[in-house]
Coordinates of C-alpha atoms in Angstrom, one line a residue:
Chain A
M1 CA -7.6 12.6 -22.1
K2 CA -9.3 9.2 -22.0
R3 CA -11.8 10.8 -24.5
A4 CA -9.5 12.3 -26.6
L5 CA -8.0 8.8 -27.2
A6 CA -11.3 7.1 -27.6
G7 CA -12.2 9.4 -30.5
V8 CA -9.5 8.1 -32.8
V9 CA -8.9 4.7 -31.9
A10 CA -10.9 1.6 -32.4
W11 CA -10.7 -1.6 -30.4
A12 CA -10.2 -5.0 -32.1
M13 CA -9.3 -8.5 -31.0
V14 CA -5.9 -9.7 -31.9
G15 CA -4.5 -12.7 -30.0
T16 CA -2.8 -14.9 -32.8
L17 CA -1.2 -12.0 -34.7
L18 CA 1.7 -11.9 -32.2
V19 CA 4.4 -14.4 -31.8
P20 CA 5.4 -15.1 -28.6
T21 CA 8.9 -14.4 -27.1
A22 CA 11.0 -14.8 -24.0
W23 CA 11.3 -12.4 -21.2
A24 CA 10.7 -8.8 -22.4
S25 CA 8.6 -5.7 -22.2
L26 CA 9.3 -2.1 -21.7
G27 CA 11.4 -1.0 -24.1
S28 CA 11.2 -4.4 -26.2
D29 CA 9.7 -4.9 -29.4
S30 CA 5.8 -5.4 -29.6
A31 CA 6.1 -9.1 -29.7
S32 CA 6.9 -9.1 -26.2
V33 CA 3.5 -8.3 -25.4
E34 CA 2.3 -11.6 -26.0
A35 CA 5.1 -12.9 -23.8
D36 CA 3.6 -10.7 -20.8
R37 CA 0.3 -11.9 -21.6
V38 CA 1.3 -15.4 -21.5
K39 CA 3.1 -14.8 -18.2
M40 CA 0.1 -12.8 -16.6
Q41 CA -2.2 -15.4 -17.8
G42 CA -4.5 -12.6 -19.0
T43 CA -6.7 -11.7 -22.2
L44 CA -5.5 -9.3 -24.8
Q45 CA -7.2 -6.7 -26.9
S46 CA -5.4 -4.2 -28.9
R47 CA -6.2 -0.9 -30.4
T48 CA -4.3 1.1 -32.9
S49 CA -4.2 5.3 -33.2
E50 CA -1.9 7.3 -35.8
A51 CA 0.5 8.0 -32.9
F52 CA 0.5 4.4 -31.2
T53 CA -0.9 0.8 -30.6
V54 CA -2.2 -0.1 -27.3
H55 CA -2.4 -3.6 -26.1
E56 CA -4.4 -4.1 -23.0
I57 CA -3.8 -7.3 -21.0
Q58 CA -6.9 -8.1 -18.2
V59 CA -5.0 -10.2 -15.8
A60 CA -7.1 -12.8 -13.8
T61 CA -6.3 -10.9 -10.6
G62 CA -8.7 -8.0 -12.0
T63 CA -5.7 -5.9 -12.8
A64 CA -5.7 -4.3 -16.4
V65 CA -2.2 -3.7 -18.0
R66 CA -1.7 -1.2 -20.9
E67 CA 1.4 -1.4 -23.1
Y68 CA 2.2 1.2 -25.6
V69 CA 3.7 0.4 -28.8
S70 CA 5.3 3.3 -30.9
P71 CA 5.1 3.1 -34.7
A72 CA 9.0 2.3 -34.2
G73 CA 7.5 -1.1 -32.9
K74 CA 8.9 -0.7 -29.2
V75 CA 6.9 -0.8 -26.1
F76 CA 7.7 3.0 -24.7
A77 CA 5.2 3.0 -21.9
V78 CA 3.2 0.6 -19.5
T79 CA 0.3 1.2 -17.1
W80 CA -1.6 -0.6 -14.8
N81 CA -4.6 -0.4 -12.6
G82 CA -6.2 -2.8 -10.1
P83 CA -6.2 -4.2 -6.9
F84 CA -3.0 -5.9 -7.2
H85 CA 0.2 -5.2 -8.7
P86 CA 1.1 -7.1 -12.1
D87 CA 4.3 -9.0 -12.4
L88 CA 6.3 -5.9 -12.5
R89 CA 9.7 -7.8 -13.5
Q90 CA 8.0 -9.2 -16.5
L91 CA 6.5 -5.8 -17.3
L92 CA 9.3 -3.5 -16.8
G93 CA 11.7 -6.1 -18.2
A94 CA 15.4 -5.0 -18.4
Y95 CA 14.2 -1.8 -16.4
Y96 CA 13.3 -3.7 -13.6
D97 CA 16.3 -3.9 -11.6
Q98 CA 16.9 0.0 -12.4
Y99 CA 13.5 0.6 -10.9
V100 CA 14.1 -1.4 -7.8
Q101 CA 17.7 0.4 -7.3
A102 CA 16.2 3.8 -7.8
V103 CA 13.6 3.5 -5.1
Q104 CA 16.1 2.1 -2.7
A105 CA 18.5 4.9 -3.5
Q106 CA 15.6 7.3 -3.0
R107 CA 14.7 6.1 0.5
A108 CA 16.6 8.2 2.6
S109 CA 15.5 11.6 0.9
R110 CA 11.8 10.2 0.9
R111 CA 11.8 10.2 4.7
G112 CA 8.6 8.1 4.8
H113 CA 6.0 6.2 2.9
G114 CA 4.0 7.3 -0.1
P115 CA 3.6 7.4 -4.2
V116 CA 6.9 6.3 -6.1
T117 CA 8.3 8.9 -8.4
I118 CA 11.4 7.6 -10.1
Q119 CA 13.0 10.1 -12.9
E120 CA 16.2 8.7 -13.8
N121 CA 18.4 7.9 -16.6
G122 CA 15.4 8.2 -18.9
L123 CA 13.3 5.8 -16.9
V124 CA 10.1 7.3 -15.3
V125 CA 8.4 5.3 -13.0
Q126 CA 5.2 6.6 -10.9
I127 CA 3.1 4.0 -8.7
A128 CA 0.5 5.2 -6.4
G129 CA -2.7 4.2 -4.5
H130 CA -2.6 1.6 -1.5
P131 CA -3.5 -2.2 -1.1
R132 CA -6.5 -3.2 -3.1
S133 CA -6.1 0.0 -5.5
F134 CA -2.8 0.1 -7.2
S135 CA -2.1 2.1 -10.3
G136 CA 1.1 2.7 -12.1
R137 CA 2.8 4.0 -15.3
A138 CA 6.4 3.4 -16.5
Y139 CA 7.9 4.7 -19.7
V140 CA 11.3 5.3 -21.3
T141 CA 11.6 8.8 -22.4
S142 CA 13.9 8.4 -25.3
M143 CA 11.3 6.0 -27.0
V144 CA 8.5 8.1 -26.7
P145 CA 7.1 9.5 -29.8
S146 CA 7.2 13.2 -29.9
N147 CA 3.7 13.6 -30.6
I148 CA 2.5 11.8 -27.6
H149 CA 1.2 13.7 -24.7
L150 CA 2.4 11.7 -21.4
D151 CA -1.0 12.4 -19.7
D152 CA -2.8 10.8 -22.1
L153 CA -1.3 7.7 -20.8
Q154 CA -3.6 5.7 -18.2
Chain B
M1 CA 12.7 -25.2 12.5
K2 CA 12.9 -24.7 8.9
S3 CA 16.1 -23.1 8.3
S4 CA 16.6 -23.6 4.5
R5 CA 13.7 -22.6 1.9
Q6 CA 14.2 -23.2 -1.5
K7 CA 12.7 -20.1 -4.1
N8 CA 9.2 -20.9 -5.0
R9 CA 9.2 -22.7 -8.4
R10 CA 6.1 -21.5 -10.9
L11 CA 5.1 -25.0 -11.4
A12 CA 4.8 -25.5 -7.9
F13 CA 2.2 -22.7 -8.1
F14 CA -0.2 -24.8 -9.9
A15 CA 0.0 -27.9 -8.0
A16 CA -0.3 -25.9 -4.6
A17 CA -3.2 -24.1 -5.8
A18 CA -5.0 -27.3 -7.0
A19 CA -4.7 -29.0 -3.8
A20 CA -7.4 -28.0 -1.3
A21 CA -5.7 -26.8 2.0
V22 CA -8.2 -25.9 4.7
L23 CA -6.3 -23.6 6.8
T24 CA -6.2 -24.4 10.8
L25 CA -4.9 -21.7 13.3
G26 CA -1.6 -22.5 14.7
T27 CA -2.7 -24.1 17.9
S28 CA -0.1 -26.0 18.9
G29 CA 1.5 -23.2 21.1
C30 CA 4.8 -21.7 21.4
G31 CA 6.4 -25.0 20.7
S32 CA 5.3 -24.8 16.9
S33 CA 7.9 -24.9 14.2
G34 CA 9.5 -21.9 12.7
S35 CA 10.7 -19.7 15.5
A36 CA 13.9 -19.4 17.1
K37 CA 13.2 -16.5 19.0
S38 CA 13.7 -16.1 22.7
S39 CA 10.7 -15.6 24.8
T40 CA 10.4 -12.1 27.3
V41 CA 7.9 -11.6 29.5
T42 CA 7.7 -7.8 29.6
G43 CA 3.8 -7.9 30.8
G44 CA 1.7 -4.9 31.3
G45 CA 2.1 -1.7 29.4
G46 CA -0.7 -1.5 26.9
G47 CA -0.5 0.7 24.3
G48 CA -1.7 4.0 25.8
N49 CA -3.3 6.4 28.0
G50 CA -6.7 5.6 29.3
G51 CA -10.2 5.9 27.5
G52 CA -12.6 8.7 27.6
G53 CA -15.3 6.4 27.8
G54 CA -17.4 6.9 30.9
G55 CA -18.6 4.2 33.5
A56 CA -17.5 0.8 33.0
A57 CA -16.8 1.4 29.4
V58 CA -13.5 -0.3 27.9
A59 CA -10.8 2.3 27.6
N60 CA -10.7 3.0 23.9
T61 CA -8.3 6.0 23.2
Q62 CA -4.4 5.7 23.0
T63 CA -1.7 8.0 22.0
I64 CA -0.4 8.6 18.7
T65 CA 2.6 10.5 18.2
V66 CA 4.3 12.2 15.1
N67 CA 7.8 12.1 15.6
T68 CA 10.9 11.0 14.0
G69 CA 10.2 7.4 14.4
P70 CA 12.8 4.5 15.6
A71 CA 14.7 4.8 12.6
A72 CA 15.9 8.2 13.4
S73 CA 18.5 6.9 15.9
P74 CA 21.8 5.4 14.9
P75 CA 22.5 3.1 13.2
T76 CA 20.1 3.7 10.6
N77 CA 19.5 7.5 11.2
E78 CA 16.9 7.9 8.9
P79 CA 14.3 10.5 10.4
F80 CA 10.8 10.1 9.2
V81 CA 8.5 12.8 8.6
N82 CA 4.6 13.0 9.0
G83 CA 4.4 9.4 10.5
A84 CA 2.1 8.9 13.2
F85 CA 3.5 6.3 15.7
T86 CA 2.0 4.3 18.6
S87 CA 2.7 1.0 20.6
V88 CA 0.9 -2.5 20.7
K89 CA 1.0 -5.0 23.3
V90 CA 1.4 -8.4 22.0
C91 CA 0.9 -11.7 23.9
A92 CA 0.9 -15.4 22.9
P93 CA -2.6 -16.4 22.4
G94 CA -4.1 -16.9 25.9
T95 CA -1.3 -16.4 28.0
S96 CA 0.4 -13.9 29.8
T97 CA 3.5 -14.0 27.9
C98 CA 3.6 -10.4 26.1
Q99 CA 5.5 -7.4 24.9
T100 CA 5.0 -3.8 24.2
V101 CA 6.1 -2.7 20.8
S102 CA 6.7 1.0 20.2
G103 CA 7.6 2.7 17.0
I104 CA 4.7 1.0 15.2
L105 CA 3.3 3.5 12.3
V106 CA -0.5 3.9 12.2
D107 CA -1.5 3.4 8.7
T108 CA -5.3 3.7 7.5
G109 CA -4.2 2.9 3.9
S110 CA -3.9 -0.9 4.7
A111 CA -5.3 -3.6 7.2
G112 CA -3.2 -5.9 9.7
L113 CA -0.5 -5.8 12.1
R114 CA 2.9 -6.5 10.7
I115 CA 6.0 -6.1 13.1
L116 CA 9.7 -6.5 12.3
S117 CA 10.9 -9.7 13.3
S118 CA 13.7 -7.5 14.7
A119 CA 11.6 -5.9 17.0
L120 CA 9.8 -8.9 18.4
T121 CA 11.1 -10.8 21.4
V122 CA 8.1 -12.4 22.5
Q123 CA 7.5 -16.0 20.7
L124 CA 4.2 -16.4 18.6
P125 CA 2.8 -19.4 17.3
Q126 CA 2.9 -20.0 13.6
Q127 CA -0.2 -20.2 11.7
T128 CA -0.3 -23.5 9.5
N129 CA -2.6 -25.2 7.0
S130 CA -4.2 -28.3 7.2
A131 CA -0.8 -30.4 5.9
G132 CA 1.1 -28.7 8.9
N133 CA 3.0 -26.2 6.8
P134 CA 3.7 -22.6 8.0
I135 CA 1.7 -20.0 6.0
V136 CA 3.9 -17.1 4.9
E137 CA 2.4 -13.6 3.4
C138 CA 3.8 -11.3 0.8
L139 CA 1.9 -8.1 1.1
Q140 CA 2.1 -5.8 -2.0
F141 CA 2.7 -1.9 -1.0
L142 CA 3.4 0.7 -3.4
D143 CA 7.3 0.7 -3.9
S144 CA 7.8 -2.8 -1.7
I145 CA 6.4 -6.0 -0.3
T146 CA 6.6 -7.3 3.1
W147 CA 7.8 -10.9 3.2
G148 CA 7.3 -13.0 6.4
P149 CA 5.2 -15.8 8.3
V150 CA 1.7 -15.3 9.6
E151 CA 1.7 -15.8 13.4
M152 CA -1.0 -15.6 15.8
A153 CA -1.3 -13.1 18.7
D154 CA -3.5 -11.7 21.3
V155 CA -3.3 -7.9 20.5
T156 CA -4.0 -5.1 22.9
L157 CA -4.6 -1.6 21.8
A158 CA -6.0 1.0 24.8
G159 CA -8.0 -1.5 26.8
E160 CA -9.4 -3.3 23.3
V161 CA -8.2 -6.8 22.8
A162 CA -8.1 -8.8 19.7
K163 CA -7.8 -12.3 20.4
S164 CA -6.1 -14.9 18.3
L165 CA -5.2 -12.3 15.5
P166 CA -3.2 -13.1 12.6
V167 CA -0.4 -10.8 12.3
Q168 CA 2.5 -10.7 9.8
V169 CA 6.2 -10.9 11.2
I170 CA 8.4 -9.2 8.7
G171 CA 12.0 -10.7 7.8
T172 CA 12.6 -13.6 10.1
A173 CA 15.3 -15.8 9.8
Q174 CA 13.1 -18.9 9.4
F175 CA 11.9 -17.6 5.9
P176 CA 14.9 -15.6 4.2
N177 CA 14.2 -16.7 0.6
I178 CA 11.4 -14.7 -0.6
P179 CA 9.9 -16.1 -3.9
M180 CA 10.6 -14.8 -7.3
A181 CA 6.8 -14.0 -7.8
C182 CA 6.7 -12.0 -4.8
S183 CA 10.1 -10.1 -5.2
S184 CA 8.4 -9.2 -8.8
S185 CA 6.2 -6.8 -7.0
G186 CA 9.1 -4.7 -5.7
P187 CA 12.0 -4.7 -3.4
P188 CA 11.3 -6.3 0.3
K189 CA 11.2 -4.0 3.3
E190 CA 12.6 -6.2 5.9
D191 CA 14.4 -4.1 8.5
L192 CA 14.1 -1.0 10.3
A193 CA 15.7 1.2 7.8
G194 CA 13.4 -0.3 5.1
L195 CA 10.4 0.1 7.0
G196 CA 11.1 3.4 9.1
A197 CA 9.1 1.7 12.0
N198 CA 8.9 -1.2 14.1
G199 CA 5.9 -2.3 12.5
L200 CA 2.8 -1.1 10.5
L201 CA -0.7 -1.2 12.3
G202 CA -3.4 -1.2 9.2
V203 CA -6.4 0.1 10.7
G204 CA -8.4 1.1 7.7
N205 CA -11.6 0.5 6.1
F206 CA -11.0 -3.0 5.2
A207 CA -11.5 -5.9 7.6
Q208 CA -8.3 -8.0 6.3
D209 CA -5.7 -7.3 3.8
C210 CA -6.8 -9.3 0.7
G211 CA -10.4 -10.5 1.0
T212 CA -12.0 -13.1 -1.3
A213 CA -9.4 -12.6 -4.1
C214 CA -7.0 -14.8 -1.7
T215 CA -9.5 -17.6 -0.9
V216 CA -9.4 -19.1 -4.9
T217 CA -7.1 -21.1 -6.8
G218 CA -5.5 -20.8 -10.0
P219 CA -4.3 -17.4 -12.0
A220 CA -7.2 -15.4 -10.2
N221 CA -5.2 -15.8 -6.8
P222 CA -2.9 -12.4 -6.4
G223 CA -0.4 -14.6 -4.6
L224 CA -0.4 -13.1 -1.3
Y225 CA -0.4 -16.2 0.8
Y226 CA 2.3 -18.9 0.6
A227 CA 2.2 -22.2 1.9
C228 CA 5.9 -23.1 3.1
P229 CA 7.0 -26.7 3.6
A230 CA 10.9 -27.4 3.9
S231 CA 10.8 -28.2 0.2
G232 CA 9.8 -24.7 -0.6
C233 CA 7.0 -22.0 -1.0
A234 CA 4.1 -22.1 -3.2
V235 CA 1.4 -19.7 -3.7
T236 CA -1.8 -21.1 -1.7
E237 CA -5.4 -19.9 -1.1
E238 CA -6.2 -18.4 2.4
S239 CA -9.6 -18.1 3.9
V240 CA -10.9 -14.8 4.9
A241 CA -11.0 -16.2 8.2
N242 CA -7.4 -16.8 8.5
Q243 CA -6.0 -13.6 6.6
V244 CA -4.2 -10.8 8.5
K245 CA -6.9 -8.6 9.9
N246 CA -7.5 -5.3 10.9
P247 CA -7.1 -5.8 14.8
V248 CA -10.1 -3.5 15.3
A249 CA -12.3 -5.5 13.4
L250 CA -12.0 -8.4 16.0
F251 CA -12.5 -6.3 19.1
E252 CA -15.5 -7.3 21.1
T253 CA -16.6 -3.8 21.5
D254 CA -15.9 -0.6 19.8
N255 CA -15.2 -2.7 16.4
N256 CA -16.8 -0.8 13.7
G257 CA -13.8 1.7 13.2
V258 CA -11.5 4.4 14.3
V259 CA -11.2 8.1 15.3
I260 CA -8.0 9.8 14.4
Q261 CA -7.4 13.3 16.0
L262 CA -4.1 15.2 15.6
P263 CA -3.6 18.9 16.5
A264 CA -3.2 21.6 14.1
V265 CA 0.4 22.1 12.6
T266 CA 2.1 25.3 11.5
G267 CA 4.9 24.9 9.1
A268 CA 7.4 22.5 10.6
E269 CA 7.4 21.1 14.4
A270 CA 9.6 18.8 16.0
S271 CA 6.6 16.7 17.2
V272 CA 2.8 16.4 17.9
S273 CA 0.5 14.1 19.8
G274 CA -2.9 13.1 19.2
T275 CA -5.3 10.2 19.9
M276 CA -6.5 6.8 18.1
T277 CA -9.9 6.4 19.4
F278 CA -11.7 2.7 18.7
G279 CA -15.4 2.6 17.8
I280 CA -17.5 5.0 16.0
G281 CA -20.4 6.2 17.9
T282 CA -20.0 3.6 20.7
Q283 CA -19.0 5.5 23.6
S284 CA -19.2 9.1 24.5
D285 CA -15.6 9.9 23.2
N286 CA -16.4 8.9 19.5
A287 CA -19.6 10.2 18.5
L288 CA -19.9 11.5 14.7
G289 CA -21.3 14.9 15.9
S290 CA -21.4 16.9 13.1
A291 CA -19.1 15.3 10.9
T292 CA -20.0 14.3 7.4
V293 CA -20.1 11.0 5.9
F294 CA -18.5 10.0 2.7
T295 CA -19.1 6.5 1.5
I296 CA -16.5 4.9 -0.6
D297 CA -16.0 2.3 -3.5
P298 CA -16.2 -0.9 -1.5
N299 CA -14.0 -2.7 -3.4
T300 CA -11.1 -0.1 -4.3
G301 CA -11.7 2.0 -0.7
D302 CA -11.7 5.0 -2.8
F303 CA -13.8 8.1 -3.1
T304 CA -13.8 11.1 -5.5
T305 CA -11.6 14.5 -5.3
T306 CA -12.0 17.6 -7.7
F307 CA -9.1 20.0 -7.9
K308 CA -9.8 22.9 -10.3
N309 CA -11.0 21.2 -13.1
T310 CA -9.8 18.0 -12.8
T311 CA -11.6 15.0 -11.0
V312 CA -10.2 11.8 -10.0
D313 CA -12.0 8.9 -8.6
K314 CA -8.8 7.5 -7.0
A315 CA -8.8 9.6 -3.6
F316 CA -8.3 8.3 -0.3
L317 CA -7.1 9.2 3.2
D318 CA -4.0 7.6 4.4
T319 CA -2.2 8.4 7.7
G320 CA 0.5 6.1 6.2
S321 CA 1.7 8.6 3.3
N322 CA 3.8 11.3 4.5
G323 CA 2.3 14.2 2.4
I324 CA -0.4 15.3 0.3
F325 CA 0.2 13.7 -3.5
F326 CA -1.9 14.8 -6.3
L327 CA -1.9 15.2 -9.8
T328 CA 1.0 16.7 -11.6
S329 CA 2.8 19.9 -12.0
S330 CA 1.1 20.4 -15.3
V331 CA -2.1 20.3 -13.8
T332 CA -1.2 21.9 -10.4
G333 CA 1.2 24.3 -11.7
L334 CA 3.4 23.6 -8.6
P335 CA 7.0 23.1 -9.6
E336 CA 8.6 19.6 -8.2
C337 CA 11.5 20.1 -6.0
T338 CA 14.9 19.7 -8.3
D339 CA 16.5 17.3 -5.9
M340 CA 13.3 15.5 -4.7
P341 CA 10.9 15.3 -7.7
F342 CA 8.5 13.5 -5.6
F343 CA 7.9 16.6 -3.4
Y344 CA 6.6 20.0 -4.9
C345 CA 8.9 23.3 -4.1
P346 CA 6.3 26.2 -4.6
T347 CA 8.6 29.5 -3.7
M348 CA 6.0 30.4 -1.4
T349 CA 3.4 28.5 0.4
Q350 CA 0.3 28.0 -1.5
S351 CA -3.3 27.8 0.0
L352 CA -5.3 25.7 -1.9
S353 CA -8.6 23.8 -2.0
A354 CA -10.0 20.9 -3.5
V355 CA -13.7 19.3 -3.2
T356 CA -14.0 15.6 -1.9
K357 CA -17.1 13.6 -2.8
G358 CA -18.4 10.1 -1.4
S359 CA -20.5 7.7 -3.3
N360 CA -23.5 8.8 -1.4
G361 CA -23.2 12.2 -2.9
A362 CA -21.7 14.0 -0.1
T363 CA -19.5 17.0 -0.8
M364 CA -17.0 19.2 1.0
T365 CA -14.4 21.7 0.0
V366 CA -11.1 20.8 1.6
N367 CA -8.5 23.9 2.2
F368 CA -5.0 22.5 2.4
T369 CA -1.4 24.1 1.9
V370 CA 1.6 23.3 -0.4
A371 CA 4.7 24.5 1.0
N372 CA 8.5 24.2 -0.2
A373 CA 9.5 20.9 0.6
D374 CA 13.1 21.9 0.5
S375 CA 12.6 24.4 3.4
L376 CA 9.9 22.0 5.3
T377 CA 12.8 19.4 5.5
A378 CA 15.7 21.4 6.0
N379 CA 15.8 20.9 9.8
V380 CA 15.9 16.9 10.4
N381 CA 14.9 17.3 13.9
N382 CA 11.1 18.3 12.7
A383 CA 8.8 15.2 12.0
A384 CA 5.5 17.3 11.8
L385 CA 5.4 19.4 8.5
Q386 CA 2.0 21.1 7.4
G387 CA 2.3 21.5 3.5
L388 CA 4.5 18.7 2.5
A389 CA 3.1 17.6 -0.8
G390 CA 4.0 16.1 -4.2
P391 CA 2.8 15.1 -7.5
I392 CA 1.5 11.8 -8.6
S393 CA -0.5 11.5 -11.8
G394 CA -4.3 10.7 -11.9
L395 CA -4.7 10.4 -7.9
F396 CA -5.3 12.4 -4.8
D397 CA -3.6 10.8 -1.7
W398 CA -4.6 12.6 1.2
G399 CA -1.5 11.8 3.6
L400 CA -1.0 12.9 7.2
P401 CA -1.0 16.5 6.6
F402 CA -4.6 16.1 5.9
F403 CA -5.1 14.8 9.3
Y404 CA -3.4 18.0 11.3
G405 CA -6.3 19.7 12.9
R406 CA -9.2 17.4 11.9
T407 CA -11.0 14.4 13.7
V408 CA -11.3 12.0 11.0
F409 CA -13.5 8.7 11.2
V410 CA -12.6 5.6 9.5
A411 CA -15.5 3.0 9.3
I412 CA -14.8 -0.7 8.4
E413 CA -16.5 -2.5 5.9
G414 CA -19.7 -4.4 6.8
K415 CA -19.8 -2.7 10.5
S416 CA -22.8 -0.8 11.4
T417 CA -22.5 2.9 12.9
P418 CA -24.8 5.7 13.8
G419 CA -23.5 6.9 10.2
G420 CA -24.6 4.1 8.3
T421 CA -22.8 0.8 7.3
G422 CA -19.0 1.0 6.6
P423 CA -16.8 1.3 4.6
F424 CA -16.8 5.1 4.8
W425 CA -15.0 8.1 6.0
A426 CA -16.1 10.9 8.0
F427 CA -14.9 14.4 8.9

């Protein structure tokens, strides 16, 4: 999966190309990536393939955040890996409250602790790992370009 | 007592982070600020049965039980499955003012003891920093955070004592306002219904819950520890010594890890009991024997697991996960349950295998089963469910069903054992 992507994309520093905006992220315009970088106090690298552009934010806490932007200019997916969660309210943006409500609604049938798998109303959120090693991914199904294989998003 | 706390202000983060604050333990005793609990002396008890060690050795074994847990009863009515519960005895440091708390979930996926305020009657001293301000923690779990003060306790498990152990008390009335930066990592688990247990006993590979990351100031600090003066909470640095700790690491003896033993389970059973034994190779009852040692990444606590042709390096053993969660339907060919997409629902129980590999190169083929979760969970009185499993992309979370019928050693980072220095797993 990672290999397939690496073959068709090239990393390039951006940084000044994007204009900061207010509160944003999943489901928002690509400009919201810079707002996330500022909020998370990270460094940003971006790369573009035919199918999408990936912006990777290296957060100072050691966690890596990736935001996937479609040719239509929308952040259709976000992923993260690292010892601590990134600011999920910032990263999931307008979808954060839906995520929180879905987690709480699922509790009774979940019957214990384990990874998060939310699939509802077009929002998919998966969070797994344990303290000191978390990973997660979230996407909005209606915004995912049709030629993307979701397992490619890491 | 601080009854009103304002939400964290982001600007305060930097101010607080810049201010050096060498923490001092809460030595001011039971009269320290921040606690309105009544003190109850229940004494005695301990957490379990006698140890198997010979001679004058410390009793190092206590019972763990897989049952529906303390939240199964009214009014919460939320029965847990595949959770191993035990009891802990907590005392105000240096006193005989103690309480035995049952319904504590044994969790090899985290480090440190966390107890619901609602389950705690004994009054424990608050940890404070050099300015006398209370320290409050925001620990991140997968789908949630726990928020509450760091308090000091002498904690007894079997015959082992961790003296002056920093523990987290969850959901206290003294610190009701969760800072925005904390609640941005997920919703809080702050009561019995949310946690499904009276507390968590983190006895994993790490000696404390954060490590050096929390000792720094500025944006590299992940924001797990807060100083909370009356004016409001702000992220603070917390020395490794003062962080919430794996109690086993503080025992005088038998402090290099734990051994989890549970009986084999077939299908769905109401309840099973096993043991948690402290120390690895320190007494006659905790020898490694023929177990294979798998060293793990010292930063992440993970090793490698290969299923069919897919290898993931985010694999771990976790009694705190209630199933075996691995890969996705597209890789495993196992269908998700239509009503519960977080579990697998094959029509017939599948016998599968995967290969675990440590960073030391040790490998083993592990056989496991995946059963239909709808069938397994149909009778809500059954708590021990062999074959409960579910999907998760890119990971292999060996939850409690992995432990059924096995003896699993969990070695703590930096601790010497006859199998080498931790962190490692052996089974």
